[in-house]
Amino acid sequence: MNFTESNTLRERFHRLIPGGAHTYAKGDDQYPENMAPIIVRGHGCRVWDVDGNEFIEYGSGLRAVTLGHAYPPVIEAARRQLDLGANFVRPAMIELECAESFLSFLPKADMVKFCKDGSDAVSGAIKLARAHTGRDMVAICGNHPFFSVDDWAIGVSGMPGGVPTVTRSLTLKFNYNDLPSLKALFDEHPGRIAAVLLEAEKETSPAPGFFDGLRTLCNRYGAVFVLDEMITGFRWHIGGAQTYYGIEPDLSTFGKALANGFSVSALTGKRELMRLGGFDHDQERVFLLSTTHGAETHGLAAAMATMQVYRNEPVIDTLWQRGRRLSDGLRAAAVRANVTEYVPILGQPCCLVFGSRDLQGQPSQPFRTLLMQETLRRGVLGTSLVVNYSHSEDDIDRTIEVFSEAFVIYRRALDEGIDKYLCGRPVKPAIRPFA
Ligand SMILES: Cc1ncc(COP(=O)(O)O)c(C=O)c1O
């Protein structure tokens, strides 16, 4: 692999775009030094960069591209809609059709509002919860890394710069699978907590009774339960993780997989909350997700086509099957290379990630970088192992081969010292307070 052109372009990207990318998770600092490809095009599970390198890609579109790049039924639907106009002065029929299609997957949700980014959807949920309860604080799961770019969330992240202290003080954190930690927040801040917000699952699965207990606590203390399905939606189950696990949120938020990479997200849930964004009530109105581009028609056409594919084809089953093949193969390869405890394969099969640990068993950015260096060299690109519907069994098997070779080098680096094998500076967490 040769990254000459990508490396030459880097300076131009950084001169014009803060951080050199429009999303931090895509930044050069997330990749081994001088090995951060600039992409030209994608097809299925593959991408090609400006140097002409071809990669099997994982976590495409930051997990938004669940069917595969340039997936024909989706781009054809978007293309057809382009001929009919992108945005009007009044709602288009497709806004209703897309709402009907979306809500058909979630029998317990009554209403939906579409927007462009997941962050807006989650912030909309928080606003509704505050308006509904008349309270100002929110309790978010401290083990889940990201909910929104907005101040109420970023103010308590690892990168709180620019957020007023008073805003930061309104967001509290509880621990996943730890109901006493949530109850303690309710008890410490009586009558103050408007919303409880978390994802259904990251690398740790919900303990039996956790979500029922959380629901009970929300009922008892009068808080709105918001489930963030940005990653789990249309991946764990066609009805989201709420269907997969039988979770009963008041509001939930979707994005990513909803439109196969097109910009569509959604806030959905119970009518008594959602209607505050309308005008069929006599309470104070809530300014809910009203943006110029919120209902851009070709995005909604892409979403409808994506949902249609999910409805007609075994997308979810395939994501789980391919993921299982991948995790089984990687775990067996890790055993052969004697790195099992250093490179754990984590998460549900439909949403896998790899860990990287040093000889002391501590999470290690240098070892993560080494693994990415060796897999990139061999044609696999990704900061995760998140599959899409276009990964064939052959793609999965090739990935396992690539990782098997990388694991051998990982083992050598454990035994002989990483400096001998790592070519540049290590990667850094995307969300950190200083460069
Ligand atoms: C769980 C979760 N919630 C919300 C968001 C925000 O979505 P967006 O980046 O579309 O604003 C993300 C983004 O990665 C996410 O992973």
Short mmCIF file of N, CA and C in Angstrom, two decimals, residues 5-7 10 25 47 91 101 112 114 148 154 176 180 184 214 217 233-234 275 278 338 350 366 373 401:
data_model
loop_
_atom_site.label_atom_id
_atom_site.label_comp_id
_atom_site.label_asym_id
_atom_site.label_seq_id
_atom_site.Cartn_x
_atom_site.Cartn_y
_atom_site.Cartn_z
N GLU A 5 -0.31 10.09 -2.10
CA GLU A 5 -1.26 11.16 -2.46
C GLU A 5 -2.09 11.58 -1.24
N SER A 6 -2.54 10.62 -0.45
CA SER A 6 -3.28 10.96 0.77
C SER A 6 -2.42 11.82 1.69
N ASN A 7 -1.16 11.46 1.82
CA ASN A 7 -0.29 12.23 2.71
C ASN A 7 -0.03 13.63 2.17
N ARG A 10 -3.00 15.91 2.95
CA ARG A 10 -3.34 16.14 4.36
C ARG A 10 -3.24 17.62 4.73
N ALA A 25 -14.28 11.62 14.40
CA ALA A 25 -14.04 10.17 14.36
C ALA A 25 -13.39 9.73 13.05
N VAL A 47 -13.86 0.31 -0.44
CA VAL A 47 -13.60 1.71 -0.80
C VAL A 47 -12.25 1.79 -1.52
N PRO A 91 -45.03 20.93 3.23
CA PRO A 91 -44.61 19.53 3.34
C PRO A 91 -44.90 18.75 2.06
N SER A 101 -44.01 4.58 7.08
CA SER A 101 -43.12 3.45 6.92
C SER A 101 -42.28 3.25 8.20
N VAL A 112 -43.45 10.59 14.89
CA VAL A 112 -42.02 10.69 14.56
C VAL A 112 -41.74 12.05 13.97
N PHE A 114 -38.58 13.75 11.69
CA PHE A 114 -37.28 13.50 11.04
C PHE A 114 -36.39 14.73 11.11
N SER A 148 -24.62 13.45 21.64
CA SER A 148 -24.99 14.64 20.86
C SER A 148 -23.81 15.60 20.81
N ILE A 154 -21.92 17.41 25.34
CA ILE A 154 -20.48 17.62 25.17
C ILE A 154 -19.86 18.28 26.40
N TYR A 176 -24.03 2.06 33.66
CA TYR A 176 -24.82 1.03 32.97
C TYR A 176 -24.95 -0.19 33.87
N PRO A 180 -28.72 1.15 41.33
CA PRO A 180 -28.51 2.00 42.51
C PRO A 180 -27.83 3.34 42.15
N ALA A 184 -29.55 6.77 43.16
CA ALA A 184 -28.83 7.76 43.99
C ALA A 184 -28.96 9.16 43.38
N LEU A 214 -35.03 0.11 35.32
CA LEU A 214 -34.85 1.51 34.90
C LEU A 214 -36.22 2.15 34.60
N LEU A 217 -37.91 2.90 37.85
CA LEU A 217 -37.36 4.09 38.51
C LEU A 217 -37.86 5.36 37.83
N GLY A 233 -30.44 0.77 16.28
CA GLY A 233 -31.63 0.80 15.41
C GLY A 233 -31.34 0.17 14.05
N PHE A 234 -32.24 -0.65 13.58
CA PHE A 234 -32.11 -1.34 12.28
C PHE A 234 -30.82 -2.16 12.21
N ARG A 275 -46.41 15.35 21.03
CA ARG A 275 -47.38 16.38 20.61
C ARG A 275 -47.02 17.76 21.15
N GLY A 278 -46.20 20.00 18.56
CA GLY A 278 -47.27 20.40 17.64
C GLY A 278 -48.12 21.51 18.23
N ASN A 338 -1.64 -16.67 19.88
CA ASN A 338 -1.41 -16.46 21.31
C ASN A 338 -1.58 -14.99 21.73
N CYS A 350 -23.39 -8.23 15.26
CA CYS A 350 -23.77 -7.21 14.25
C CYS A 350 -23.06 -5.89 14.47
N PRO A 366 -0.94 2.55 21.48
CA PRO A 366 0.12 2.09 20.57
C PRO A 366 -0.19 0.71 19.97
N GLN A 373 -2.15 -0.54 11.67
CA GLN A 373 -1.05 -0.41 10.69
C GLN A 373 -0.93 -1.70 9.87
N GLU A 401 -7.98 -13.62 7.47
CA GLU A 401 -6.59 -13.89 7.05
C GLU A 401 -5.68 -12.70 7.38
#
